[in-house]
N, CA, C and O atoms as a Tinker XYZ file with bonds, in Angstrom:
   468  protein
     1  N    133.614000   74.347000  122.655000    73     2
     2  CA   132.498000   73.644000  122.055000    64     1     3
     3  C    132.703000   73.590000  120.548000    63     2     4     5
     4  O    133.043000   74.592000  119.919000    81     3
     5  N    132.499000   72.443000  119.996000    73     3     6
     6  CA   132.636000   72.250000  118.564000    64     5     7
     7  C    131.355000   72.641000  117.849000    63     6     8     9
     8  O    130.258000   72.472000  118.381000    81     7
     9  N    131.506000   73.169000  116.628000    73     7    10
    10  CA   130.345000   73.480000  115.808000    64     9    11
    11  C    129.656000   72.209000  115.343000    63    10    12    13
    12  O    130.278000   71.150000  115.260000    81    11
    13  N    128.384000   72.315000  115.043000    73    11    14
    14  CA   127.603000   71.178000  114.574000    64    13    15
    15  C    127.311000   71.399000  113.095000    63    14    16    17
    16  O    126.847000   72.465000  112.689000    81    15
    17  N    127.584000   70.397000  112.320000    73    15    18
    18  CA   127.318000   70.486000  110.894000    64    17    19
    19  C    125.913000   69.956000  110.626000    63    18    20    21
    20  O    125.585000   68.822000  110.974000    81    19
    21  N    125.090000   70.796000  110.001000    73    19    22
    22  CA   123.733000   70.377000  109.668000    64    21    23
    23  C    123.683000   69.885000  108.235000    63    22    24    25
    24  O    124.319000   70.438000  107.337000    81    23
    25  N    122.929000   68.861000  108.057000    73    23    26
    26  CA   122.728000   68.308000  106.723000    64    25    27
    27  C    121.692000   69.158000  105.988000    63    26    28    29
    28  O    120.788000   69.718000  106.609000    81    27
    29  N    121.825000   69.251000  104.683000    73    27    30
    30  CA   120.853000   69.969000  103.865000    64    29    31
    31  C    119.473000   69.342000  104.026000    63    30    32    33
    32  O    118.459000   70.013000  103.831000    81    31
    33  N    119.428000   68.073000  104.376000    73    31    34
    34  CA   118.149000   67.389000  104.591000    64    33    35
    35  C    117.351000   68.051000  105.717000    63    34    36    37
    36  O    116.121000   68.089000  105.677000    81    35
    37  N    118.051000   68.564000  106.703000    73    35    38
    38  CA   117.367000   69.236000  107.815000    64    37    39
    39  C    116.598000   70.448000  107.292000    63    38    40    41
    40  O    115.441000   70.654000  107.659000    81    39
    41  N    117.229000   71.240000  106.446000    73    39    42
    42  CA   116.572000   72.423000  105.890000    64    41    43
    43  C    115.451000   72.039000  104.933000    63    42    44    45
    44  O    114.424000   72.713000  104.866000    81    43
    45  N    115.651000   70.969000  104.203000    73    43    46
    46  CA   114.626000   70.517000  103.264000    64    45    47
    47  C    113.409000   69.926000  103.968000    63    46    48    49
    48  O    112.349000   69.781000  103.359000    81    47
    49  N    113.554000   69.587000  105.240000    73    47    50
    50  CA   112.438000   68.984000  105.976000    64    49    51
    51  C    111.415000   70.023000  106.439000    63    50    52    53
    52  O    110.306000   69.653000  106.825000    81    51
    53  N    111.758000   71.304000  106.410000    73    51    54
    54  CA   110.812000   72.343000  106.819000    64    53    55
    55  C    109.736000   72.528000  105.757000    63    54    56    57
    56  O    109.991000   72.421000  104.557000    81    55
    57  N    108.532000   72.808000  106.232000    73    55    58
    58  CA   107.443000   73.060000  105.295000    64    57    59
    59  C    107.716000   74.330000  104.498000    63    58    60    61
    60  O    108.342000   75.266000  104.995000    81    59
    61  N    107.243000   74.350000  103.269000    73    59    62
    62  CA   107.365000   75.538000  102.434000    64    61    63
    63  C    106.411000   76.601000  102.987000    63    62    64    65
    64  O    105.293000   76.286000  103.396000    81    63
    65  N    106.846000   77.826000  102.996000    73    63    66
    66  CA   106.019000   78.926000  103.501000    64    65    67
    67  C    104.966000   79.284000  102.467000    63    66    68    69
    68  O    105.270000   79.465000  101.288000    81    67
    69  N    103.733000   79.383000  102.920000    73    67    70
    70  CA   102.630000   79.796000  102.061000    64    69    71
    71  C    102.615000   81.330000  102.044000    63    70    72    73
    72  O    101.969000   81.963000  102.879000    81    71
    73  N    103.325000   81.906000  101.093000    73    71    74
    74  CA   103.480000   83.362000  101.050000    64    73    75
    75  C    102.152000   84.069000  100.824000    63    74    76    77
    76  O    101.958000   85.174000  101.330000    81    75
    77  N    101.251000   83.476000  100.094000    73    75    78
    78  CA    99.934000   84.077000   99.877000    64    77    79
    79  C     99.190000   84.201000  101.201000    63    78    80    81
    80  O     98.610000   85.245000  101.499000    81    79
    81  N     99.208000   83.138000  101.989000    73    79    82
    82  CA    98.558000   83.163000  103.299000    64    81    83
    83  C     99.197000   84.219000  104.203000    63    82    84    85
    84  O     98.490000   84.985000  104.857000    81    83
    85  N    100.508000   84.261000  104.240000    73    83    86
    86  CA   101.217000   85.232000  105.072000    64    85    87
    87  C    100.862000   86.658000  104.638000    63    86    88    89
    88  O    100.600000   87.513000  105.484000    81    87
    89  N    100.852000   86.917000  103.339000    73    87    90
    90  CA   100.488000   88.245000  102.830000    64    89    91
    91  C     99.058000   88.611000  103.215000    63    90    92    93
    92  O     98.794000   89.747000  103.606000    81    91
    93  N     98.138000   87.659000  103.107000    73    91    94
    94  CA    96.744000   87.916000  103.481000    64    93    95
    95  C     96.636000   88.283000  104.955000    63    94    96    97
    96  O     95.931000   89.226000  105.317000    81    95
    97  N     97.332000   87.541000  105.798000    73    95    98
    98  CA    97.290000   87.816000  107.234000    64    97    99
    99  C     97.894000   89.181000  107.552000    63    98   100   101
   100  O     97.383000   89.919000  108.394000    81    99
   101  N     98.967000   89.499000  106.879000    73    99   102
   102  CA    99.607000   90.799000  107.082000    64   101   103
   103  C     98.668000   91.932000  106.688000    63   102   104   105
   104  O     98.537000   92.913000  107.420000    81   103
   105  N     98.013000   91.803000  105.538000    73   103   106
   106  CA    97.088000   92.838000  105.075000    64   105   107
   107  C     95.892000   92.981000  106.020000    63   106   108   109
   108  O     95.416000   94.092000  106.252000    81   107
   109  N     95.412000   91.875000  106.560000    73   107   110
   110  CA    94.312000   91.939000  107.533000    64   109   111
   111  C     94.742000   92.718000  108.775000    63   110   112   113
   112  O     94.006000   93.571000  109.270000    81   111
   113  N     95.926000   92.418000  109.265000    73   111   114
   114  CA    96.420000   93.107000  110.461000    64   113   115
   115  C     96.634000   94.599000  110.198000    63   114   116   117
   116  O     96.340000   95.432000  111.056000    81   115
   117  N     97.134000   94.926000  109.036000    73   115   118
   118  CA    97.337000   96.333000  108.683000    64   117   119
   119  C     95.994000   97.061000  108.641000    63   118   120   121
   120  O     95.888000   98.194000  109.111000    81   119
   121  N     94.971000   96.414000  108.081000    73   119   122
   122  CA    93.647000   97.033000  108.022000    64   121   123
   123  C     93.059000   97.226000  109.411000    63   122   124   125
   124  O     92.387000   98.227000  109.658000    81   123
   125  N     93.295000   96.296000  110.316000    73   123   126
   126  CA    92.786000   96.409000  111.684000    64   125   127
   127  C     93.544000   97.459000  112.491000    63   126   128   129
   128  O     92.991000   98.070000  113.405000    81   127
   129  N     94.789000   97.658000  112.150000    73   127   130
   130  CA    95.637000   98.619000  112.858000    64   129   131
   131  C     95.297000  100.029000  112.383000    63   130   132   133
   132  O     95.440000  100.338000  111.200000    81   131
   133  N     94.865000  100.855000  113.267000    73   131   134
   134  CA    94.484000  102.223000  112.906000    64   133   135
   135  C     95.632000  103.209000  113.087000    63   134   136   137
   136  O     95.454000  104.418000  112.941000    81   135
   137  N     96.801000  102.686000  113.403000    73   135   138
   138  CA    97.956000  103.558000  113.612000    64   137   139
   139  C     98.680000  103.816000  112.294000    63   138   140   141
   140  O     98.760000  102.941000  111.432000    81   139
   141  N     99.197000  105.013000  112.158000    73   139   142
   142  CA   100.064000  105.341000  111.028000    64   141   143
   143  C    101.455000  104.840000  111.410000    63   142   144   145
   144  O    101.958000  105.163000  112.487000    81   143
   145  N    102.063000  104.071000  110.554000    73   143   146
   146  CA   103.393000  103.524000  110.832000    64   145   147
   147  C    104.422000  104.460000  110.209000    63   146   148   149
   148  O    104.430000  104.678000  108.998000    81   147
   149  N    105.279000  105.002000  111.049000    73   147   150
   150  CA   106.304000  105.961000  110.635000    64   149   151
   151  C    107.652000  105.252000  110.693000    63   150   152   153
   152  O    108.145000  104.931000  111.774000    81   151
   153  N    108.241000  105.011000  109.536000    73   151   154
   154  CA   109.517000  104.296000  109.473000    64   153   155
   155  C    110.637000  105.313000  109.347000    63   154   156   157
   156  O    110.700000  106.065000  108.374000    81   155
   157  N    111.513000  105.332000  110.328000    73   155   158
   158  CA   112.689000  106.197000  110.280000    64   157   159
   159  C    113.823000  105.398000  109.657000    63   158   160   161
   160  O    114.235000  104.366000  110.187000    81   159
   161  N    114.317000  105.880000  108.541000    73   159   162
   162  CA   115.367000  105.170000  107.808000    64   161   163
   163  C    116.633000  106.014000  107.847000    63   162   164   165
   164  O    116.651000  107.142000  107.355000    81   163
   165  N    117.681000  105.469000  108.428000    73   163   166
   166  CA   118.909000  106.240000  108.647000    64   165   167
   167  C    119.858000  106.260000  107.453000    63   166   168   169
   168  O    120.885000  106.938000  107.495000    81   167
   169  N    119.531000  105.525000  106.389000    73   167   170
   170  CA   120.463000  105.414000  105.276000    64   169   171
   171  C    119.699000  105.349000  103.960000    63   170   172   173
   172  O    118.803000  104.518000  103.812000    81   171
   173  N    120.034000  106.208000  103.006000    73   171   174
   174  CA   119.271000  106.244000  101.757000    64   173   175
   175  C    119.321000  104.968000  100.929000    63   174   176   177
   176  O    118.470000  104.774000  100.061000    81   175
   177  N    120.279000  104.104000  101.168000    73   175   178
   178  CA   120.330000  102.875000  100.363000    64   177   179
   179  C    119.219000  101.911000  100.750000    63   178   180   181
   180  O    118.830000  101.073000   99.936000    81   179
   181  N    118.704000  102.004000  101.955000    73   179   182
   182  CA   117.658000  101.090000  102.412000    64   181   183
   183  C    116.343000  101.272000  101.689000    63   182   184   185
   184  O    115.599000  100.311000  101.491000    81   183
   185  N    116.055000  102.479000  101.301000    73   183   186
   186  CA   114.773000  102.772000  100.663000    64   185   187
   187  C    114.681000  102.137000   99.277000    63   186   188   189
   188  O    113.592000  102.059000   98.708000    81   187
   189  N    115.779000  101.694000   98.742000    73   187   190
   190  CA   115.779000  101.051000   97.433000    64   189   191
   191  C    114.998000   99.744000   97.436000    63   190   192   193
   192  O    114.649000   99.231000   96.373000    81   191
   193  N    114.725000   99.209000   98.598000    73   191   194
   194  CA   114.042000   97.920000   98.686000    64   193   195
   195  C    112.527000   98.062000   98.841000    63   194   196   197
   196  O    111.823000   97.053000   98.897000    81   195
   197  N    112.014000   99.287000   98.912000    73   195   198
   198  CA   110.578000   99.476000   99.097000    64   197   199
   199  C    109.937000   99.956000   97.804000    63   198   200   201
   200  O    110.597000  100.543000   96.947000    81   199
   201  N    108.648000   99.699000   97.681000    73   199   202
   202  CA   107.908000  100.209000   96.530000    64   201   203
   203  C    106.481000  100.495000   96.975000    63   202   204   205
   204  O    105.980000   99.907000   97.933000    81   203
   205  N    105.841000  101.407000   96.260000    73   203   206
   206  CA   104.472000  101.818000   96.574000    64   205   207
   207  C    104.341000  102.383000   97.986000    63   206   208   209
   208  O    103.313000  102.208000   98.640000    81   207
   209  N    105.378000  103.052000   98.445000    73   207   210
   210  CA   105.391000  103.662000   99.766000    64   209   211
   211  C    105.922000  105.079000   99.623000    63   210   212   213
   212  O    106.917000  105.309000   98.934000    81   211
   213  N    105.256000  106.032000  100.277000    73   211   214
   214  CA   105.754000  107.404000  100.261000    64   213   215
   215  C    107.029000  107.492000  101.088000    63   214   216   217
   216  O    107.112000  106.955000  102.193000    81   215
   217  N    108.018000  108.178000  100.530000    73   215   218
   218  CA   109.291000  108.401000  101.214000    64   217   219
   219  C    109.502000  109.905000  101.300000    63   218   220   221
   220  O    109.538000  110.593000  100.280000    81   219
   221  N    109.639000  110.407000  102.507000    73   219   222
   222  CA   109.834000  111.832000  102.737000    64   221   223
   223  C    111.291000  112.099000  103.101000    63   222   224   225
   224  O    111.884000  111.395000  103.917000    81   223
   225  N    111.843000  113.118000  102.484000    73   223   226
   226  CA   113.224000  113.505000  102.792000    64   225   227
   227  C    113.257000  114.736000  103.692000    63   226   228   229
   228  O    114.325000  115.185000  104.106000    81   227
   229  N    112.090000  115.271000  103.986000    73   227   230
   230  CA   111.957000  116.397000  104.917000    64   229   231
   231  C    110.940000  116.010000  105.980000    63   230   232   233
   232  O    110.010000  115.252000  105.704000    81   231
   233  N    111.106000  116.512000  107.163000    73   231   234
   234  CA   110.170000  116.185000  108.236000    64   233   235
   235  C    109.580000  117.452000  108.839000    63   234   236   237
   236  O    109.258000  117.505000  110.026000    81   235
   237  N    109.446000  118.478000  107.989000    73   235   238
   238  CA   108.760000  119.681000  108.450000    64   237   239
   239  C    107.279000  119.331000  108.637000    63   238   240   241
   240  O    106.816000  118.290000  108.172000    81   239
   241  N    106.556000  120.199000  109.313000    73   239   242
   242  CA   105.169000  119.902000  109.641000    64   241   243
   243  C    104.330000  119.670000  108.381000    63   242   244   245
   244  O    103.478000  118.781000  108.364000    81   243
   245  N    104.560000  120.455000  107.334000    73   243   246
   246  CA   103.799000  120.297000  106.092000    64   245   247
   247  C    103.972000  118.886000  105.514000    63   246   248   249
   248  O    103.002000  118.269000  105.073000    81   247
   249  N    105.212000  118.381000  105.519000    73   247   250
   250  CA   105.473000  117.030000  104.999000    64   249   251
   251  C    104.779000  115.964000  105.842000    63   250   252   253
   252  O    104.193000  115.024000  105.305000    81   251
   253  N    104.846000  116.116000  107.155000    73   251   254
   254  CA   104.234000  115.126000  108.046000    64   253   255
   255  C    102.706000  115.187000  107.948000    63   254   256   257
   256  O    102.042000  114.153000  108.004000    81   255
   257  N    102.152000  116.380000  107.804000    73   255   258
   258  CA   100.708000  116.503000  107.571000    64   257   259
   259  C    100.305000  115.779000  106.295000    63   258   260   261
   260  O     99.286000  115.089000  106.260000    81   259
   261  N    101.098000  115.937000  105.258000    73   259   262
   262  CA   100.832000  115.240000  104.005000    64   261   263
   263  C    100.863000  113.725000  104.215000    63   262   264   265
   264  O     99.999000  113.004000  103.715000    81   263
   265  N    101.857000  113.256000  104.953000    73   263   266
   266  CA   102.000000  111.815000  105.202000    64   265   267
   267  C    100.813000  111.265000  105.982000    63   266   268   269
   268  O    100.346000  110.161000  105.702000    81   267
   269  N    100.322000  112.020000  106.952000    73   267   270
   270  CA    99.181000  111.568000  107.747000    64   269   271
   271  C     97.866000  111.705000  106.981000    63   270   272   273
   272  O     96.873000  111.070000  107.337000    81   271
   273  N     97.856000  112.516000  105.949000    73   271   274
   274  CA    96.627000  112.744000  105.180000    64   273   275
   275  C     96.387000  111.685000  104.107000    63   274   276   277
   276  O     95.250000  111.483000  103.680000    81   275
   277  N     97.443000  111.013000  103.670000    73   275   278
   278  CA    97.213000  110.001000  102.630000    64   277   279
   279  C     96.672000  108.723000  103.258000    63   278   280   281
   280  O     96.810000  108.506000  104.462000    81   279
   281  N     96.063000  107.887000  102.442000    73   279   282
   282  CA    95.378000  106.682000  102.925000    64   281   283
   283  C     96.323000  105.543000  103.291000    63   282   284   285
   284  O     95.922000  104.599000  103.972000    81   283
   285  N     97.554000  105.625000  102.851000    73   283   286
   286  CA    98.491000  104.528000  103.091000    64   285   287
   287  C     98.787000  104.376000  104.579000    63   286   288   289
   288  O     98.875000  105.370000  105.301000    81   287
   289  N     98.943000  103.133000  105.040000    73   287   290
   290  CA    99.142000  102.903000  106.469000    64   289   291
   291  C    100.542000  103.257000  106.981000    63   290   292   293
   292  O    100.754000  103.377000  108.187000    81   291
   293  N    101.495000  103.424000  106.058000    73   291   294
   294  CA   102.851000  103.728000  106.517000    64   293   295
   295  C    103.557000  104.645000  105.541000    63   294   296   297
   296  O    103.173000  104.778000  104.379000    81   295
   297  N    104.602000  105.273000  106.053000    73   295   298
   298  CA   105.472000  106.092000  105.217000    64   297   299
   299  C    106.873000  106.079000  105.818000    63   298   300   301
   300  O    107.059000  105.810000  107.004000    81   299
   301  N    107.839000  106.373000  104.980000    73   299   302
   302  CA   109.241000  106.432000  105.391000    64   301   303
   303  C    109.677000  107.886000  105.522000    63   302   304   305
   304  O    109.224000  108.758000  104.781000    81   303
   305  N    110.559000  108.123000  106.475000    73   303   306
   306  CA   111.262000  109.402000  106.567000    64   305   307
   307  C    112.749000  109.094000  106.478000    63   306   308   309
   308  O    113.301000  108.372000  107.310000    81   307
   309  N    113.385000  109.651000  105.458000    73   307   310
   310  CA   114.831000  109.473000  105.305000    64   309   311
   311  C    115.528000  110.457000  106.243000    63   310   312   313
   312  O    115.521000  111.664000  105.997000    81   311
   313  N    116.119000  109.950000  107.301000    73   311   314
   314  CA   116.797000  110.823000  108.261000    64   313   315
   315  C    118.265000  111.031000  107.915000    63   314   316   317
   316  O    118.864000  112.038000  108.291000    81   315
   317  N    118.839000  110.068000  107.196000    73   315   318
   318  CA   120.254000  110.112000  106.821000    64   317   319
   319  C    121.154000  110.307000  108.042000    63   318   320   321
   320  O    122.198000  110.953000  107.955000    81   319
   321  N    120.746000  109.750000  109.166000    73   319   322
   322  CA   121.489000  109.937000  110.413000    64   321   323
   323  C    122.688000  109.011000  110.563000    63   322   324   325
   324  O    123.468000  109.163000  111.504000    81   323
   325  N    122.845000  108.076000  109.672000    73   323   326
   326  CA   123.966000  107.143000  109.793000    64   325   327
   327  C    125.303000  107.876000  109.824000    63   326   328   329
   328  O    126.247000  107.437000  110.481000    81   327
   329  N    125.374000  108.995000  109.108000    73   327   330
   330  CA   126.622000  109.753000  109.056000    64   329   331
   331  C    126.715000  110.861000  110.098000    63   330   332   333
   332  O    127.616000  111.698000  110.033000    81   331
   333  N    125.792000  110.874000  111.060000    73   331   334
   334  CA   125.782000  111.931000  112.073000    64   333   335
   335  C    126.355000  111.438000  113.396000    63   334   336   337
   336  O    126.498000  110.239000  113.635000    81   335
   337  N    126.674000  112.399000  114.236000    73   335   338
   338  CA   127.109000  112.064000  115.591000    64   337   339
   339  C    125.891000  111.615000  116.402000    63   338   340   341
   340  O    124.751000  111.798000  115.977000    81   339
   341  N    126.142000  111.038000  117.553000    73   339   342
   342  CA   125.055000  110.607000  118.437000    64   341   343
   343  C    124.168000  111.797000  118.813000    63   342   344   345
   344  O    122.943000  111.685000  118.835000    81   343
   345  N    124.788000  112.913000  119.103000    73   343   346
   346  CA   124.045000  114.105000  119.500000    64   345   347
   347  C    123.168000  114.622000  118.355000    63   346   348   349
   348  O    122.012000  114.990000  118.566000    81   347
   349  N    123.727000  114.645000  117.145000    73   347   350
   350  CA   122.960000  115.095000  115.977000    64   349   351
   351  C    121.793000  114.154000  115.697000    63   350   352   353
   352  O    120.683000  114.595000  115.399000    81   351
   353  N    122.057000  112.865000  115.795000    73   351   354
   354  CA   121.013000  111.870000  115.564000    64   353   355
   355  C    119.890000  112.022000  116.585000    63   354   356   357
   356  O    118.713000  111.988000  116.225000    81   355
   357  N    120.243000  112.186000  117.836000    73   355   358
   358  CA   119.241000  112.378000  118.890000    64   357   359
   359  C    118.405000  113.618000  118.624000    63   358   360   361
   360  O    117.186000  113.593000  118.793000    81   359
   361  N    119.048000  114.700000  118.211000    73   359   362
   362  CA   118.324000  115.944000  117.926000    64   361   363
   363  C    117.337000  115.752000  116.769000    63   362   364   365
   364  O    116.195000  116.206000  116.847000    81   363
   365  N    117.771000  115.086000  115.707000    73   363   366
   366  CA   116.902000  114.842000  114.548000    64   365   367
   367  C    115.721000  113.960000  114.958000    63   366   368   369
   368  O    114.577000  114.265000  114.622000    81   367
   369  N    115.985000  112.889000  115.668000    73   367   370
   370  CA   114.906000  111.981000  116.061000    64   369   371
   371  C    113.922000  112.656000  117.014000    63   370   372   373
   372  O    112.717000  112.423000  116.924000    81   371
   373  N    114.418000  113.480000  117.915000    73   371   374
   374  CA   113.522000  114.212000  118.815000    64   373   375
   375  C    112.668000  115.212000  118.048000    63   374   376   377
   376  O    111.481000  115.368000  118.336000    81   375
   377  N    113.264000  115.886000  117.077000    73   375   378
   378  CA   112.520000  116.839000  116.260000    64   377   379
   379  C    111.405000  116.123000  115.489000    63   378   380   381
   380  O    110.264000  116.585000  115.466000    81   379
   381  N    111.736000  115.013000  114.871000    73   379   382
   382  CA   110.743000  114.239000  114.129000    64   381   383
   383  C    109.633000  113.761000  115.070000    63   382   384   385
   384  O    108.450000  113.870000  114.747000    81   383
   385  N    110.016000  113.237000  116.217000    73   383   386
   386  CA   109.032000  112.731000  117.180000    64   385   387
   387  C    108.075000  113.838000  117.614000    63   386   388   389
   388  O    106.870000  113.609000  117.720000    81   387
   389  N    108.599000  115.025000  117.865000    73   387   390
   390  CA   107.744000  116.143000  118.287000    64   389   391
   391  C    106.743000  116.515000  117.200000    63   390   392   393
   392  O    105.567000  116.744000  117.485000    81   391
   393  N    107.208000  116.576000  115.957000    73   391   394
   394  CA   106.325000  116.963000  114.852000    64   393   395
   395  C    105.290000  115.868000  114.593000    63   394   396   397
   396  O    104.111000  116.167000  114.406000    81   395
   397  N    105.714000  114.620000  114.581000    73   395   398
   398  CA   104.782000  113.513000  114.365000    64   397   399
   399  C    103.732000  113.495000  115.466000    63   398   400   401
   400  O    102.549000  113.298000  115.188000    81   399
   401  N    104.144000  113.695000  116.701000    73   399   402
   402  CA   103.206000  113.689000  117.813000    64   401   403
   403  C    102.192000  114.834000  117.679000    63   402   404   405
   404  O    101.000000  114.648000  117.925000    81   403
   405  N    102.670000  115.996000  117.295000    73   403   406
   406  CA   101.784000  117.155000  117.111000    64   405   407
   407  C    100.753000  116.884000  116.008000    63   406   408   409
   408  O     99.561000  117.125000  116.196000    81   407
   409  N    101.212000  116.387000  114.871000    73   407   410
   410  CA   100.317000  116.102000  113.748000    64   409   411
   411  C     99.341000  114.981000  114.117000    63   410   412   413
   412  O     98.160000  115.049000  113.778000    81   411
   413  N     99.826000  113.969000  114.798000    73   411   414
   414  CA    98.983000  112.861000  115.230000    64   413   415
   415  C     97.812000  113.366000  116.070000    63   414   416   417
   416  O     96.675000  112.935000  115.882000    81   415
   417  N     98.089000  114.263000  116.979000    73   415   418
   418  CA    97.032000  114.819000  117.831000    64   417   419
   419  C     96.063000  115.670000  117.017000    63   418   420   421
   420  O     94.852000  115.613000  117.234000    81   419
   421  N     96.588000  116.453000  116.086000    73   419   422
   422  CA    95.727000  117.288000  115.251000    64   421   423
   423  C     94.808000  116.445000  114.375000    63   422   424   425
   424  O     93.633000  116.774000  114.214000    81   423
   425  N     95.329000  115.372000  113.813000    73   423   426
   426  CA    94.569000  114.522000  112.886000    64   425   427
   427  C     93.803000  113.407000  113.622000    63   426   428   429
   428  O     92.991000  112.701000  113.025000    81   427
   429  N     94.073000  113.268000  114.904000    73   427   430
   430  CA    93.460000  112.210000  115.709000    64   429   431
   431  C     93.754000  110.821000  115.114000    63   430   432   433
   432  O     92.875000  109.966000  115.000000    81   431
   433  N     95.007000  110.642000  114.749000    73   431   434
   434  CA    95.480000  109.360000  114.200000    64   433   435
   435  C     96.675000  108.917000  115.032000    63   434   436   437
   436  O     97.699000  109.600000  115.051000    81   435
   437  N     96.561000  107.792000  115.716000    73   435   438
   438  CA    97.715000  107.307000  116.483000    64   437   439
   439  C     98.834000  106.850000  115.546000    63   438   440   441
   440  O     98.609000  106.641000  114.354000    81   439
   441  N    100.015000  106.700000  116.085000    73   439   442
   442  CA   101.162000  106.328000  115.271000    64   441   443
   443  C    102.039000  105.326000  115.984000    63   442   444   445
   444  O    101.928000  105.099000  117.188000    81   443
   445  N    102.910000  104.739000  115.196000    73   443   446
   446  CA   103.898000  103.791000  115.693000    64   445   447
   447  C    105.191000  104.056000  114.952000    63   446   448   449
   448  O    105.199000  104.111000  113.722000    81   447
   449  N    106.279000  104.221000  115.678000    73   447   450
   450  CA   107.580000  104.412000  115.045000    64   449   451
   451  C    108.249000  103.062000  114.820000    63   450   452   453
   452  O    108.171000  102.166000  115.661000    81   451
   453  N    108.913000  102.930000  113.664000    73   451   454
   454  CA   109.742000  101.782000  113.360000    64   453   455
   455  C    111.087000  102.339000  112.912000    63   454   456   457
   456  O    111.146000  103.231000  112.066000    81   455
   457  N    112.154000  101.817000  113.474000    73   455   458
   458  CA   113.490000  102.249000  113.071000    64   457   459
   459  C    114.067000  101.223000  112.110000    63   458   460   461
   460  O    114.161000  100.038000  112.432000    81   459
   461  N    114.449000  101.683000  110.936000    73   459   462
   462  CA   115.106000  100.815000  109.970000    64   461   463
   463  C    116.568000  101.230000  109.904000    63   462   464   465
   464  O    117.011000  101.919000  108.986000    81   463
   465  N    117.283000  100.786000  110.904000    73   463   466
   466  CA   118.701000  101.145000  110.970000    64   465   467
   467  C    119.528000   99.952000  111.378000    63   466   468
   468  O    120.749000  100.056000  111.489000    81   467
């Protein structure tokens, strides 16, 4: 099968995205969502793209309690698992999941995991 060459006109024909509207809708959904969003980030370079978000480099119970206690809807945990073996990564993720689940039950705040890997 031969590739198809698209004209720049095709891309120019799409409507411009109303970023203000999209941001408003996103903020509304975040406010309606009562879950704490826990972002597991496997590589420290990824966190360079976020701002105004708590980033934890430890996942001990005290750190996770702190994360669940702040008003922000999400936080990052730097797992640095990109350089680990599959077994090490599984162990770290299971440990984090157990602690997050325990804190979630104590604080009565549901959660959602997001993997940024």
